[in-house]
Amino acid sequence: MTQAKLIDGNAFSAGLRDEITARVHEIRDGHRVTPGLAVVLVGEDPASQVYVRNKNKRAAECGMTSFEHILPADTPEKHLLTLIEGLNDDPMVHGILVQLPLPRHIDSQKVIEAIRPDKDVDGFHPWNVGKLAAGGVGLIPCTPLGSMMMLRDHLGQLSGMKAIVVGRSNIVGKPMAHLLIRENCTVTVAHSQTRDLPGEVRAADIVIAAVGKPEMIKGDWIKPGATVIDVGINRVPAEGGKTRLVGDVDFAGAVKVAGAITPVPGGVGPMTIACLLRNTLTAAARLHRLDIPEAHPWN
């Protein structure tokens, strides 16, 4: 039995970061502009700390300026909004990212809306959400953007294909559906109320799993030859009291049926940070009205 091709997110993201590095050097040397990324972390969540550290490390590796703001968990909402206002006005900062989730006493939506849309490298501001939905030019959420890049790299043209997005979150599911529609796919968005989910998945040429439930999508749900992008990152118990990471797709079953699939870990995850850097470069170029080639264009 032939197994699916593995879509290597580690290799793809490394190539994308190399392209971004070349573009950063180009605008730094030619226009005296160094893209700057400000990352704000409120609280001491260990996973968020690691994630923020990796973002800053990758930004520095690409030649960008990294600004790190670590705030205590009890920081008043007003103080966070004041910090964001200052970053909005700082000409050295081209991208602003506030690490989610935030402590309960802080209104996440209010914080997202406080970020200038042209510096919103997460792509979560309502202005960018609206631009994506309407087919305009904005900043695209990083995980859907990375997923689309890998899809286009593997499949080429997506026009006419049937795609299903399992999950309807604002962060992944909804923007992913809009990107697929832009590519002329016929798109189904599935969720907890979807009837006959296995049947809906079996009809799809492209499956985007972003539901947040470990190994929920079984191998026998997958259409033979379909391309599977597994966005899920779930930690589950393993032998010896340890844990392991799995996706939203039953990889062992799906790999025997699919034409191509992203592994977990090593699939979509690495692309998220790479696309954050790409958005920061894009934001810097737009803010300074620089006409530079897109790093690994997908459309």
PDB file of N, CA, C and O in Angstrom, residues 39 41-55 99-101 233 235 245 273:
ATOM      1  N   VAL A  39       6.630  42.103  20.107  1.00  0.00           N
ATOM      2  CA  VAL A  39       5.819  41.021  20.662  1.00  0.00           C
ATOM      3  C   VAL A  39       5.531  41.336  22.129  1.00  0.00           C
ATOM      4  O   VAL A  39       6.444  41.645  22.897  1.00  0.00           O
ATOM      5  N   LEU A  41       3.787  39.987  25.669  1.00  0.00           N
ATOM      6  CA  LEU A  41       3.314  38.829  26.435  1.00  0.00           C
ATOM      7  C   LEU A  41       2.856  39.298  27.804  1.00  0.00           C
ATOM      8  O   LEU A  41       3.607  39.968  28.513  1.00  0.00           O
ATOM      9  N   VAL A  42       1.627  38.950  28.165  1.00  0.00           N
ATOM     10  CA  VAL A  42       1.094  39.290  29.486  1.00  0.00           C
ATOM     11  C   VAL A  42       0.945  37.993  30.278  1.00  0.00           C
ATOM     12  O   VAL A  42       0.179  37.102  29.881  1.00  0.00           O
ATOM     13  N   GLY A  43       1.684  37.875  31.374  1.00  0.00           N
ATOM     14  CA  GLY A  43       1.600  36.671  32.191  1.00  0.00           C
ATOM     15  C   GLY A  43       2.792  35.757  32.011  1.00  0.00           C
ATOM     16  O   GLY A  43       3.754  36.076  31.297  1.00  0.00           O
ATOM     17  N   GLU A  44       2.726  34.599  32.652  1.00  0.00           N
ATOM     18  CA  GLU A  44       3.868  33.691  32.708  1.00  0.00           C
ATOM     19  C   GLU A  44       3.528  32.290  32.223  1.00  0.00           C
ATOM     20  O   GLU A  44       4.092  31.307  32.687  1.00  0.00           O
ATOM     21  N   ASP A  45       2.610  32.187  31.269  1.00  0.00           N
ATOM     22  CA  ASP A  45       2.276  30.878  30.719  1.00  0.00           C
ATOM     23  C   ASP A  45       3.511  30.278  30.040  1.00  0.00           C
ATOM     24  O   ASP A  45       4.082  30.892  29.134  1.00  0.00           O
ATOM     25  N   PRO A  46       3.963  29.080  30.476  1.00  0.00           N
ATOM     26  CA  PRO A  46       5.211  28.510  29.941  1.00  0.00           C
ATOM     27  C   PRO A  46       5.183  28.307  28.432  1.00  0.00           C
ATOM     28  O   PRO A  46       6.159  28.609  27.740  1.00  0.00           O
ATOM     29  N   ALA A  47       4.067  27.810  27.898  1.00  0.00           N
ATOM     30  CA  ALA A  47       3.978  27.577  26.457  1.00  0.00           C
ATOM     31  C   ALA A  47       4.077  28.889  25.690  1.00  0.00           C
ATOM     32  O   ALA A  47       4.757  28.971  24.657  1.00  0.00           O
ATOM     33  N   SER A  48       3.416  29.928  26.193  1.00  0.00           N
ATOM     34  CA  SER A  48       3.479  31.229  25.531  1.00  0.00           C
ATOM     35  C   SER A  48       4.881  31.821  25.598  1.00  0.00           C
ATOM     36  O   SER A  48       5.351  32.441  24.640  1.00  0.00           O
ATOM     37  N   GLN A  49       5.556  31.609  26.728  1.00  0.00           N
ATOM     38  CA  GLN A  49       6.922  32.111  26.863  1.00  0.00           C
ATOM     39  C   GLN A  49       7.846  31.481  25.824  1.00  0.00           C
ATOM     40  O   GLN A  49       8.660  32.171  25.197  1.00  0.00           O
ATOM     41  N   VAL A  50       7.712  30.171  25.634  1.00  0.00           N
ATOM     42  CA  VAL A  50       8.531  29.475  24.634  1.00  0.00           C
ATOM     43  C   VAL A  50       8.217  29.994  23.243  1.00  0.00           C
ATOM     44  O   VAL A  50       9.118  30.251  22.433  1.00  0.00           O
ATOM     45  N   TYR A  51       6.932  30.170  22.960  1.00  0.00           N
ATOM     46  CA  TYR A  51       6.496  30.621  21.641  1.00  0.00           C
ATOM     47  C   TYR A  51       7.030  32.023  21.348  1.00  0.00           C
ATOM     48  O   TYR A  51       7.550  32.294  20.257  1.00  0.00           O
ATOM     49  N   VAL A  52       6.926  32.919  22.330  1.00  0.00           N
ATOM     50  CA  VAL A  52       7.423  34.283  22.155  1.00  0.00           C
ATOM     51  C   VAL A  52       8.933  34.284  21.956  1.00  0.00           C
ATOM     52  O   VAL A  52       9.467  35.002  21.100  1.00  0.00           O
ATOM     53  N   ARG A  53       9.628  33.457  22.722  1.00  0.00           N
ATOM     54  CA  ARG A  53      11.078  33.372  22.591  1.00  0.00           C
ATOM     55  C   ARG A  53      11.469  32.912  21.188  1.00  0.00           C
ATOM     56  O   ARG A  53      12.401  33.443  20.577  1.00  0.00           O
ATOM     57  N   ASN A  54      10.743  31.944  20.648  1.00  0.00           N
ATOM     58  CA  ASN A  54      11.032  31.446  19.305  1.00  0.00           C
ATOM     59  C   ASN A  54      10.749  32.508  18.237  1.00  0.00           C
ATOM     60  O   ASN A  54      11.493  32.634  17.259  1.00  0.00           O
ATOM     61  N   LYS A  55       9.683  33.274  18.436  1.00  0.00           N
ATOM     62  CA  LYS A  55       9.364  34.337  17.486  1.00  0.00           C
ATOM     63  C   LYS A  55      10.475  35.375  17.445  1.00  0.00           C
ATOM     64  O   LYS A  55      10.916  35.804  16.358  1.00  0.00           O
ATOM     65  N   GLN A  99       0.455  38.311  22.339  1.00  0.00           N
ATOM     66  CA  GLN A  99       0.291  36.866  22.480  1.00  0.00           C
ATOM     67  C   GLN A  99      -1.023  36.528  23.183  1.00  0.00           C
ATOM     68  O   GLN A  99      -1.328  37.053  24.260  1.00  0.00           O
ATOM     69  N   LEU A 100      -1.792  35.666  22.553  1.00  0.00           N
ATOM     70  CA  LEU A 100      -3.046  35.183  23.132  1.00  0.00           C
ATOM     71  C   LEU A 100      -2.846  33.778  23.681  1.00  0.00           C
ATOM     72  O   LEU A 100      -1.969  33.052  23.200  1.00  0.00           O
ATOM     73  N   PRO A 101      -3.617  33.350  24.687  1.00  0.00           N
ATOM     74  CA  PRO A 101      -4.702  34.096  25.342  1.00  0.00           C
ATOM     75  C   PRO A 101      -4.173  35.095  26.355  1.00  0.00           C
ATOM     76  O   PRO A 101      -3.063  34.950  26.872  1.00  0.00           O
ATOM     77  N   ILE A 233      -2.831  20.855  17.089  1.00  0.00           N
ATOM     78  CA  ILE A 233      -1.682  20.524  17.938  1.00  0.00           C
ATOM     79  C   ILE A 233      -2.247  20.197  19.312  1.00  0.00           C
ATOM     80  O   ILE A 233      -2.653  21.089  20.064  1.00  0.00           O
ATOM     81  N   ARG A 235      -1.818  17.834  22.920  1.00  0.00           N
ATOM     82  CA  ARG A 235      -0.934  17.028  23.766  1.00  0.00           C
ATOM     83  C   ARG A 235      -1.764  15.945  24.464  1.00  0.00           C
ATOM     84  O   ARG A 235      -2.738  16.260  25.148  1.00  0.00           O
ATOM     85  N   LEU A 245       2.582  14.846  21.060  1.00  0.00           N
ATOM     86  CA  LEU A 245       1.767  15.740  20.265  1.00  0.00           C
ATOM     87  C   LEU A 245       1.093  14.977  19.128  1.00  0.00           C
ATOM     88  O   LEU A 245       1.744  14.178  18.441  1.00  0.00           O
ATOM     89  N   ILE A 273       5.158  30.766  12.420  1.00  0.00           N
ATOM     90  CA  ILE A 273       6.159  31.783  12.739  1.00  0.00           C
ATOM     91  C   ILE A 273       6.760  32.354  11.463  1.00  0.00           C
ATOM     92  O   ILE A 273       6.994  33.565  11.346  1.00  0.00           O
TER      93      ILE A 273
END
